[in-house]
Each structure stands twice: as C-alpha cells, then as structure tokens.
mmCIF file of C-alpha atoms and ligand atoms in Angstrom:
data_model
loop_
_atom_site.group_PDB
_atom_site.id
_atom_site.type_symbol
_atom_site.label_atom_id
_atom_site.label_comp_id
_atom_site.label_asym_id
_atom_site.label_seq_id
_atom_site.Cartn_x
_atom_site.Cartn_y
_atom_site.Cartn_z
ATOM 1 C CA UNK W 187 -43.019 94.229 21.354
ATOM 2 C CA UNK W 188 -42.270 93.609 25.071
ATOM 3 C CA UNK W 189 -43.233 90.303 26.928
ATOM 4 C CA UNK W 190 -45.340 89.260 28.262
ATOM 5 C CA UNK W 191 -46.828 88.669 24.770
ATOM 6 C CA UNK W 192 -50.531 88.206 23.260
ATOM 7 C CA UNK W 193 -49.632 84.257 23.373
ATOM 8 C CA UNK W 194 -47.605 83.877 26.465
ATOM 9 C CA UNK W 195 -47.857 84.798 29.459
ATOM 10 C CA UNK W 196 -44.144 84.562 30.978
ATOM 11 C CA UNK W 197 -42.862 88.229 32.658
ATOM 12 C CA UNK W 198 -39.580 86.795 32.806
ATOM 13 C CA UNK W 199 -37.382 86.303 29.864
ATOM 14 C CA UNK W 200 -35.244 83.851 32.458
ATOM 15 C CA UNK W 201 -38.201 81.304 32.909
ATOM 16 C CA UNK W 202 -37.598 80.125 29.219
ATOM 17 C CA UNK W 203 -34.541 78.307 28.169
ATOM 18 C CA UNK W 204 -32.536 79.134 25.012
ATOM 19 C CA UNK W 205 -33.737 75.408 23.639
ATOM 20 C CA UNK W 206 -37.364 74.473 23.301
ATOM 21 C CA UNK W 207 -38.776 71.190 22.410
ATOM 22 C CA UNK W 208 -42.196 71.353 20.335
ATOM 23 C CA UNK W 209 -44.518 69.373 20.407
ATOM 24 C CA UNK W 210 -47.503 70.200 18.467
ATOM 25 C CA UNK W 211 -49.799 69.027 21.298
ATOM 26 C CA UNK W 212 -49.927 70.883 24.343
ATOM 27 C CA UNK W 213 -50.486 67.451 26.234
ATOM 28 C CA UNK W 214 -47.567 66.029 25.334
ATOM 29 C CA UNK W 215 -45.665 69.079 26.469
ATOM 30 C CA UNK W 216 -47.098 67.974 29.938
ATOM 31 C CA UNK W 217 -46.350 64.718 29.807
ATOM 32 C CA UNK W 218 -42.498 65.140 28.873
ATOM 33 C CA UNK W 219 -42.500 67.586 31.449
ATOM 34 C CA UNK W 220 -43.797 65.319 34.011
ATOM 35 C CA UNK W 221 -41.929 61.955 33.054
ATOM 36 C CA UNK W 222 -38.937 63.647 31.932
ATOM 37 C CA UNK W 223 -38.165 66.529 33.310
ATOM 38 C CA UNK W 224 -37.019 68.191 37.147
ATOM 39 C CA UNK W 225 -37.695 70.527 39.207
ATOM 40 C CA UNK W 226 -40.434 71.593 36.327
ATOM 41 C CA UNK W 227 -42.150 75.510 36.360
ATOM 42 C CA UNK W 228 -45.402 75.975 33.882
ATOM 43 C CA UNK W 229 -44.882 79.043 31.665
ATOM 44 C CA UNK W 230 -47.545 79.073 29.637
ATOM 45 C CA UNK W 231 -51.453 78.852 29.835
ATOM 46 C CA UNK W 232 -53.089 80.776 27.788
ATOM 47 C CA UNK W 233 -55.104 79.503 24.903
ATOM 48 C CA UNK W 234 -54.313 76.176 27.356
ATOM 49 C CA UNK W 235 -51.315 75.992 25.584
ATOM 50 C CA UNK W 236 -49.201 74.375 27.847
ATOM 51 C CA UNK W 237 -45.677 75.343 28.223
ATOM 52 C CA UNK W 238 -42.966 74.369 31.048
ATOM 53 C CA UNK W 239 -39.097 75.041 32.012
ATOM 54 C CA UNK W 240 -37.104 72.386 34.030
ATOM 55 C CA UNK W 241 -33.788 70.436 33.970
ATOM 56 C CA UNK W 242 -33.009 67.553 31.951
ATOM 57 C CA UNK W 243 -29.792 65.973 33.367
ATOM 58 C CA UNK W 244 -28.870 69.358 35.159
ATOM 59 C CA UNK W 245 -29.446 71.289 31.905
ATOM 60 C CA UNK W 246 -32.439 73.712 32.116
ATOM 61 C CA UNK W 247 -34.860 73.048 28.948
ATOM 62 C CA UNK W 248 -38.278 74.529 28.342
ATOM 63 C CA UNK W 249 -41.301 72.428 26.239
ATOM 64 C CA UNK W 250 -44.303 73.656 25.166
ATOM 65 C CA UNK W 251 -46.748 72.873 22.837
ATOM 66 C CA UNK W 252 -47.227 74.667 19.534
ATOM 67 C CA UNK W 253 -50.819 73.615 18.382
ATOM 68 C CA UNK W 254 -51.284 72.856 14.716
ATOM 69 C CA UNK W 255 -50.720 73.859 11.427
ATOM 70 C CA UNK W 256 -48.191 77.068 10.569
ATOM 71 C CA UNK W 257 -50.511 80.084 11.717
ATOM 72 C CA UNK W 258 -50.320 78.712 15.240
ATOM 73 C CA UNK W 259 -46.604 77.072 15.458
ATOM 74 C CA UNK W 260 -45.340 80.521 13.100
ATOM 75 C CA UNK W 261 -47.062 82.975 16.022
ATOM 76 C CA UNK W 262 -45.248 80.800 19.285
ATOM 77 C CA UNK W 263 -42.209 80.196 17.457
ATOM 78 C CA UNK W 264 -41.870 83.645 16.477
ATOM 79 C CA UNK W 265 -42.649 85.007 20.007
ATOM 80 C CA UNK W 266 -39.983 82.623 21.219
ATOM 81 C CA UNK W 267 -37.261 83.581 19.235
ATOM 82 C CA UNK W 268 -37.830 87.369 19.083
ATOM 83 C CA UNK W 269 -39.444 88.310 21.790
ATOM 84 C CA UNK W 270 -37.938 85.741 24.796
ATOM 85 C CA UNK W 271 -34.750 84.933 23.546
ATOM 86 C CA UNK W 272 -34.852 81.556 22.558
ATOM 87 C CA UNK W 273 -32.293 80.415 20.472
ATOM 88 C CA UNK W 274 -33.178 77.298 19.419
ATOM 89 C CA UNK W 275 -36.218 75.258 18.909
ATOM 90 C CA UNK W 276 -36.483 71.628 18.076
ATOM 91 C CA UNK W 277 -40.037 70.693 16.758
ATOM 92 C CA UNK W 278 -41.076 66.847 18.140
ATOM 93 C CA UNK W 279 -43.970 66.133 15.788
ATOM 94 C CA UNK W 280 -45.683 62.996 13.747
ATOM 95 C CA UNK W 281 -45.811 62.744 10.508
ATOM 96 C CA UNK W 282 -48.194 60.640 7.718
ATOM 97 C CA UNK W 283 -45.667 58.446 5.420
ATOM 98 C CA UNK W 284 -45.628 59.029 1.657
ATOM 99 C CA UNK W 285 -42.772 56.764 1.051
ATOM 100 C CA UNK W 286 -43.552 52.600 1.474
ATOM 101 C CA UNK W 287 -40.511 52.801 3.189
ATOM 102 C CA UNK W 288 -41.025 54.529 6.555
ATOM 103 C CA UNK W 289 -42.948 52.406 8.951
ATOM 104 C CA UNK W 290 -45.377 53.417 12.043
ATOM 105 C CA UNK W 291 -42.982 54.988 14.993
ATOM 106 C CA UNK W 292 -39.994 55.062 12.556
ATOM 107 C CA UNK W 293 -38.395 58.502 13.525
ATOM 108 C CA UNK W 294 -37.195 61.171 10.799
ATOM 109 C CA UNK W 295 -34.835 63.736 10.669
ATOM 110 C CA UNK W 296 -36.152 66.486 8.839
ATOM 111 C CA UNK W 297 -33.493 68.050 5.843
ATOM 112 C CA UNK W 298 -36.005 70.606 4.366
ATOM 113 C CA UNK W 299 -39.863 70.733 3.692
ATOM 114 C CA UNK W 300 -41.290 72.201 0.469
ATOM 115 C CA UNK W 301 -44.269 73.867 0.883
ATOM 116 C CA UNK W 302 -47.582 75.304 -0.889
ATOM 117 C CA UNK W 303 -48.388 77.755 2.102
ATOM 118 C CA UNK W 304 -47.869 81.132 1.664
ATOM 119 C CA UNK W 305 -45.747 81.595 5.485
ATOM 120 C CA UNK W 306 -42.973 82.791 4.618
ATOM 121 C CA UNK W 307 -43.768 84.535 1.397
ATOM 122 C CA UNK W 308 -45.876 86.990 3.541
ATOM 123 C CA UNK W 309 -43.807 86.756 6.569
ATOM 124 C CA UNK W 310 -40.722 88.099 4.956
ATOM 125 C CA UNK W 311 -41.432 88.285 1.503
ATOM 126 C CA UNK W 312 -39.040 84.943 1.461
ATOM 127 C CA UNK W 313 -40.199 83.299 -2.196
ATOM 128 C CA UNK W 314 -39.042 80.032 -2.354
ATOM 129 C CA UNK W 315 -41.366 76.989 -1.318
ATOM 130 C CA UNK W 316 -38.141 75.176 0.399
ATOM 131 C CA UNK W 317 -36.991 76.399 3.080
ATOM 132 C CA UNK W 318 -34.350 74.103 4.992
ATOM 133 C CA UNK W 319 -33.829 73.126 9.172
ATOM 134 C CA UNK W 320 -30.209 74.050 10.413
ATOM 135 C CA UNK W 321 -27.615 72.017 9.153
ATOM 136 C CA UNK W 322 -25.469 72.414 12.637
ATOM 137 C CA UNK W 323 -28.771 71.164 14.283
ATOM 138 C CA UNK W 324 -29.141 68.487 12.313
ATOM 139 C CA UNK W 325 -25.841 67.319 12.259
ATOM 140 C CA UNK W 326 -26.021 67.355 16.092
ATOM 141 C CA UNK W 327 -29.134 64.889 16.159
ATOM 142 C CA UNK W 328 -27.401 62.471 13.605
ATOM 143 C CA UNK W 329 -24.577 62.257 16.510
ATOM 144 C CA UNK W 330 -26.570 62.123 19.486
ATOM 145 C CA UNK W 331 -28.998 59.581 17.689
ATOM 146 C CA UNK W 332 -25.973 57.423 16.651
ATOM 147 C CA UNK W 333 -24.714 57.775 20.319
ATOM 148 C CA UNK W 334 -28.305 56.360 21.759
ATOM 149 C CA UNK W 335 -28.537 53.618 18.503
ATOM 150 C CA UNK W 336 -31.261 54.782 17.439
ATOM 151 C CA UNK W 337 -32.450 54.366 13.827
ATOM 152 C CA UNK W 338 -33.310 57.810 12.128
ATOM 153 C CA UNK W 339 -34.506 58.296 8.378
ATOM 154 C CA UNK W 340 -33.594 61.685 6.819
ATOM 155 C CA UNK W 341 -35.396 63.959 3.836
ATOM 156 C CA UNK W 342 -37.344 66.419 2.325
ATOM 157 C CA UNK W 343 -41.126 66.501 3.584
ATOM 158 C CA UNK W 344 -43.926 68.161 2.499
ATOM 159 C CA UNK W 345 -45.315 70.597 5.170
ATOM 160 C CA UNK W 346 -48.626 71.203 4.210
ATOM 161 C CA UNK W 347 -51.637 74.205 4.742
ATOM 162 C CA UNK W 348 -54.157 71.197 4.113
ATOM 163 C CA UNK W 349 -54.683 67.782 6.646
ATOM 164 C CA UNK W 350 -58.449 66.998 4.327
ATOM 165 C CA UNK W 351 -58.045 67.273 0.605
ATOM 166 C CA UNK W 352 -60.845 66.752 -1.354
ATOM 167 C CA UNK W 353 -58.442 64.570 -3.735
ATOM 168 C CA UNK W 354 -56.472 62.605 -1.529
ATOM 169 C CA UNK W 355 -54.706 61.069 -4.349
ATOM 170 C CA UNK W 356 -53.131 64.250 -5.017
ATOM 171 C CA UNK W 357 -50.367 63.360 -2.361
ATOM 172 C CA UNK W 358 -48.557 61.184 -4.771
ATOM 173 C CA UNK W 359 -47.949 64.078 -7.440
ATOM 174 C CA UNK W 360 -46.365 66.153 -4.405
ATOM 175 C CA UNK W 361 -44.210 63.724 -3.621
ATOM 176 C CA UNK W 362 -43.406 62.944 -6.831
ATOM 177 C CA UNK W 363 -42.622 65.843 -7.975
ATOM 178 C CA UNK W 364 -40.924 67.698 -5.041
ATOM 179 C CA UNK W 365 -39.314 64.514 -3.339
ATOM 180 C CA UNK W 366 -41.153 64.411 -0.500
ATOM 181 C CA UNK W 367 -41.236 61.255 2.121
ATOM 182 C CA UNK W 368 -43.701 62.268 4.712
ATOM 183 C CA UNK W 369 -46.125 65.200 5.158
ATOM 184 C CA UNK W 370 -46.621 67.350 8.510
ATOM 185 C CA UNK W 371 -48.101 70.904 8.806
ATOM 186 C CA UNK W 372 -45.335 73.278 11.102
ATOM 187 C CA UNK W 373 -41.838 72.802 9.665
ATOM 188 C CA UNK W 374 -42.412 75.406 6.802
ATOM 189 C CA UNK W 375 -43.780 78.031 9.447
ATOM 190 C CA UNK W 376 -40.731 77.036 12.216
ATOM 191 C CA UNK W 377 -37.859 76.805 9.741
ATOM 192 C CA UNK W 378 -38.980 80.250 8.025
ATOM 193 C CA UNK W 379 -39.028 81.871 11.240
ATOM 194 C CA UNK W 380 -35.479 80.835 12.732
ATOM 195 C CA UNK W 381 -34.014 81.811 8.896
ATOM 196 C CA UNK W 382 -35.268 85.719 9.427
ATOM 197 C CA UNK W 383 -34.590 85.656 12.604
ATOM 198 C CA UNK W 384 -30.991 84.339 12.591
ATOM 199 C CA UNK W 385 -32.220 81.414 15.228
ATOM 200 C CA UNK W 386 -31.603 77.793 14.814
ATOM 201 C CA UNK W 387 -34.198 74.940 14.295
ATOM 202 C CA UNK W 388 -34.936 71.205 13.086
ATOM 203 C CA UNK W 389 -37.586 69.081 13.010
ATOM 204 C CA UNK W 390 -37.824 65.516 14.652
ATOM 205 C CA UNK W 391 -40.897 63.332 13.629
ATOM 206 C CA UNK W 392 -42.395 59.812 14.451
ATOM 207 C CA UNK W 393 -44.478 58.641 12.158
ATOM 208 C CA UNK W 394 -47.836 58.165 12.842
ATOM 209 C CA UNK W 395 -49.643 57.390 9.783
ATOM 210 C CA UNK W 396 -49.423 56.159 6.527
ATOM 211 C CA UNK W 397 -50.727 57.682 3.501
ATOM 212 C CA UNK W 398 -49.435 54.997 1.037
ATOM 213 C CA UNK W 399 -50.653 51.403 3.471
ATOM 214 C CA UNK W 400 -53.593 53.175 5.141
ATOM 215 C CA UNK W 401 -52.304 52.303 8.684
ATOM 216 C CA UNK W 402 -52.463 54.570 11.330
ATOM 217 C CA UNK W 403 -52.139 54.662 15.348
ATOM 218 C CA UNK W 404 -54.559 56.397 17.926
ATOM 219 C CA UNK W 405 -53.834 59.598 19.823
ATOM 220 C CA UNK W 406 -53.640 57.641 23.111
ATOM 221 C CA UNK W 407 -50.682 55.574 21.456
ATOM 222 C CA UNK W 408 -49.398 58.799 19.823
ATOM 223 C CA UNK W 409 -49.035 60.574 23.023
ATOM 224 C CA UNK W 410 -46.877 58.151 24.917
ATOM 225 C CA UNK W 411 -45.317 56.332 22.206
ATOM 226 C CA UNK W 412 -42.680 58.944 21.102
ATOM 227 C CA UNK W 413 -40.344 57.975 23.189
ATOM 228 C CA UNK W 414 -37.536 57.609 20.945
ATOM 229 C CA UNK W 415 -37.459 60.922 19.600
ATOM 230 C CA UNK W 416 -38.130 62.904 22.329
ATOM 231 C CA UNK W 417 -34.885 61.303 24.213
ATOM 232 C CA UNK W 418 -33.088 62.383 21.185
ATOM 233 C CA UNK W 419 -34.447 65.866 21.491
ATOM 234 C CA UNK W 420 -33.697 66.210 25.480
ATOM 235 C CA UNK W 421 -29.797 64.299 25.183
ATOM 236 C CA UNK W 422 -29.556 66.917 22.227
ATOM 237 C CA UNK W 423 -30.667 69.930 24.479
HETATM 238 N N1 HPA F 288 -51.142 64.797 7.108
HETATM 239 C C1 HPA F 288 -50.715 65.958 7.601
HETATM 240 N N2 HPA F 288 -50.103 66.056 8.756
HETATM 241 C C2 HPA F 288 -49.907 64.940 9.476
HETATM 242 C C3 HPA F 288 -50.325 63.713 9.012
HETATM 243 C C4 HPA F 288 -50.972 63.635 7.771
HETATM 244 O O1 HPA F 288 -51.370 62.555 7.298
HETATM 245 N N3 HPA F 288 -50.001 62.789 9.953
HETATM 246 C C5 HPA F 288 -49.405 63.452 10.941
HETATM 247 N N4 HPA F 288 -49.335 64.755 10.664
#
C-alpha cells in the first residue's frame, strides 16, 4: 500500500517522525502538542483523529491519538510502522488497577500484557496470548525516568477486548492467574504489530482507575493530569 493511507491523510512520509507518542485520545494528542511541543504541523484528521509533528527540545517528534481498544490502535499503529516509516511508537495510556498496590496517577512501565483477543493470532497467525514491549525501549524509560525521579511501577497487564463485563468479578481470576497488575485495551494490538514488523514499542500508563478500591478520576482530570508520563515519553524521544 502507498500513503496516503485509508486512516491518514499525510502525502509525505517526512511529516512523521520515526518516534510517535500515543495517546489513546485524540485530545490529548492536541494538548501535548500545544503545551509541549514547537513549531507543531497537524498530520492527521480524518476520523478526527488528531495527529501532529513538532520539536521537543530540537528533536522532531510526532503524537497522535490512537482511539480505543486494539482494532483501532492495531490499524494506526500498523499504518505507522509499515506504511510511513515509523520506527518506534511509545503508547501514553491509563490504565484501571488490579493490584491494591498501584494508586490513582501512579505511572507503569509496561513488561508484557497477556491477552484474550484474538489480534495477533489473526494478524500473523502469532499464537501466544503474551506478547512483550521492547526490552531496549523499556530499558531506556527506566533510565530516563530515574534521570527525571520519577517513580515508575513495572509488570505484566492484562490488555483486554472487553471495558463492560457482565461479571466484573471475573477480573480477579485474570489476574490471578496470568499475573496481571492493571488492565488497558491497546498494548496487545501495538506490541503485536512492532514484533511482525521488526519495529520497536512500549507502553507507558497512568493509572486512572481502580478496579480493586472503586476509585476513579474524571476525563477532565485524565486529560491534563498525565503529566508525568508524558515528560518521560518526550525526554525519551
Ligand atoms: N478497563 C479497561 N481499560 C481501562 C480501564 C479499565 O478499567 N481503565 C483505563 N483503561
């Protein structure tokens, strides 16, 4: 496939920088891009999912959103990587708590996520339900997060197909049995798509919710509060 693609609408492959932060919201793409970065460029509209290129301390960095769940982060991260040359992508997401001990806004580092979707199974025929972010990645992060003092749990979390389950109680056999702190719904799709397609990716998350305590935060706080992670995610860029 050439670009511009079904999803983006970017002619050139130069308006998109090898590393792109995503967040799963296409309004917080905007708002890193317009408290964070310079001399910012949109690249990306359609579906109103927001994308942008700019500098970040000199460094050019692109951020777009990548809407929820893995259908819709698997088809932008896939047209990223294979069809615009992105090399790396950093997901900046929130995550519900399984474990009583993550707090609210307590960032995480993700290791791996195990998985009941079927992504990467019919993606690539790729039949395992773990599928890990790259170490080299990740072992960046711990650095630059050390560097900036900033706290950061690590682990295995569940990445999900399903936000409303019918038994909500089933969470606890999940992460029971497949050692799993948090839950989101993108990792799977992200980190399947950078293994096939010899890319790089991790997964940064604040936690927004709690699963075990019941305590959550609203969008409005969700939107602006992430400020911890996403300076880890732009020093790391
Ligand atoms: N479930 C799934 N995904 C999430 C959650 C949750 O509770 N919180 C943030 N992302």
């Amino acid at each position: 496939m050439s670009i511009p693609t079904p999803h983006i609408e970017t002619k050139d492959k130069h308006m998109i920088a090898e590393t792109v932060l995503m967040p799963g919201d296409p309004l917080r793409a905007k708002f890193i891009a317009e408290n964070f970065l310079e001399n910012v460029t949109q690249i990306n509209s359609v579906r109103n999912m927001l994308g942008y290129t700019g500098t970040y301390k000199g460094r050019e960095i692109t951020v777009m959103g990548s809407g929820m769940g893995m259908a819709s982060i698997g088809i932008y991260s896939y047209e990223l990587f294979a069809f615009y040359d992105v090399k790396k992508i950093i997901r900046i997401g929130s995550c519900g708590a399984y474990s009583k001990d993550l707090n609210l806004y307590d960032v995480l580092l993700v290791d791996d996520c195990w998985s009941e979707s079927s992504y990467a199974k019919v993606q690539s025929g790729y039949d395992k339900d773990v599928v890990e972010a790259t170490v080299a990645l990740n072992d960046q992060v711990v650095k630059v997060a050390k560097e900036l003092e900033i706290p950061i749990h690590r682990g295995r979390i569940h990445s999900s197909d399903v936000f409303y389950r019918q038994d909500f109680d089933s969470f606890k056999n999940i992460r029971d049995e497949h050692g799993c702190i948090a839950v989101e719904m993108e990792s799977f799709a992200l980190f399947a798509n950078a293994k096939i397609l010899n890319k790089e990716a991790t997964c940064l998350l604040t936690v927004s919710d709690s699963l075990v305590s019941g305590e959550l935060t609203t969008s409005d706080e969700r939107q602006n509060a992430f400020t911890k992670m996403m300076t880890i995610a732009l020093e790391l860029a």
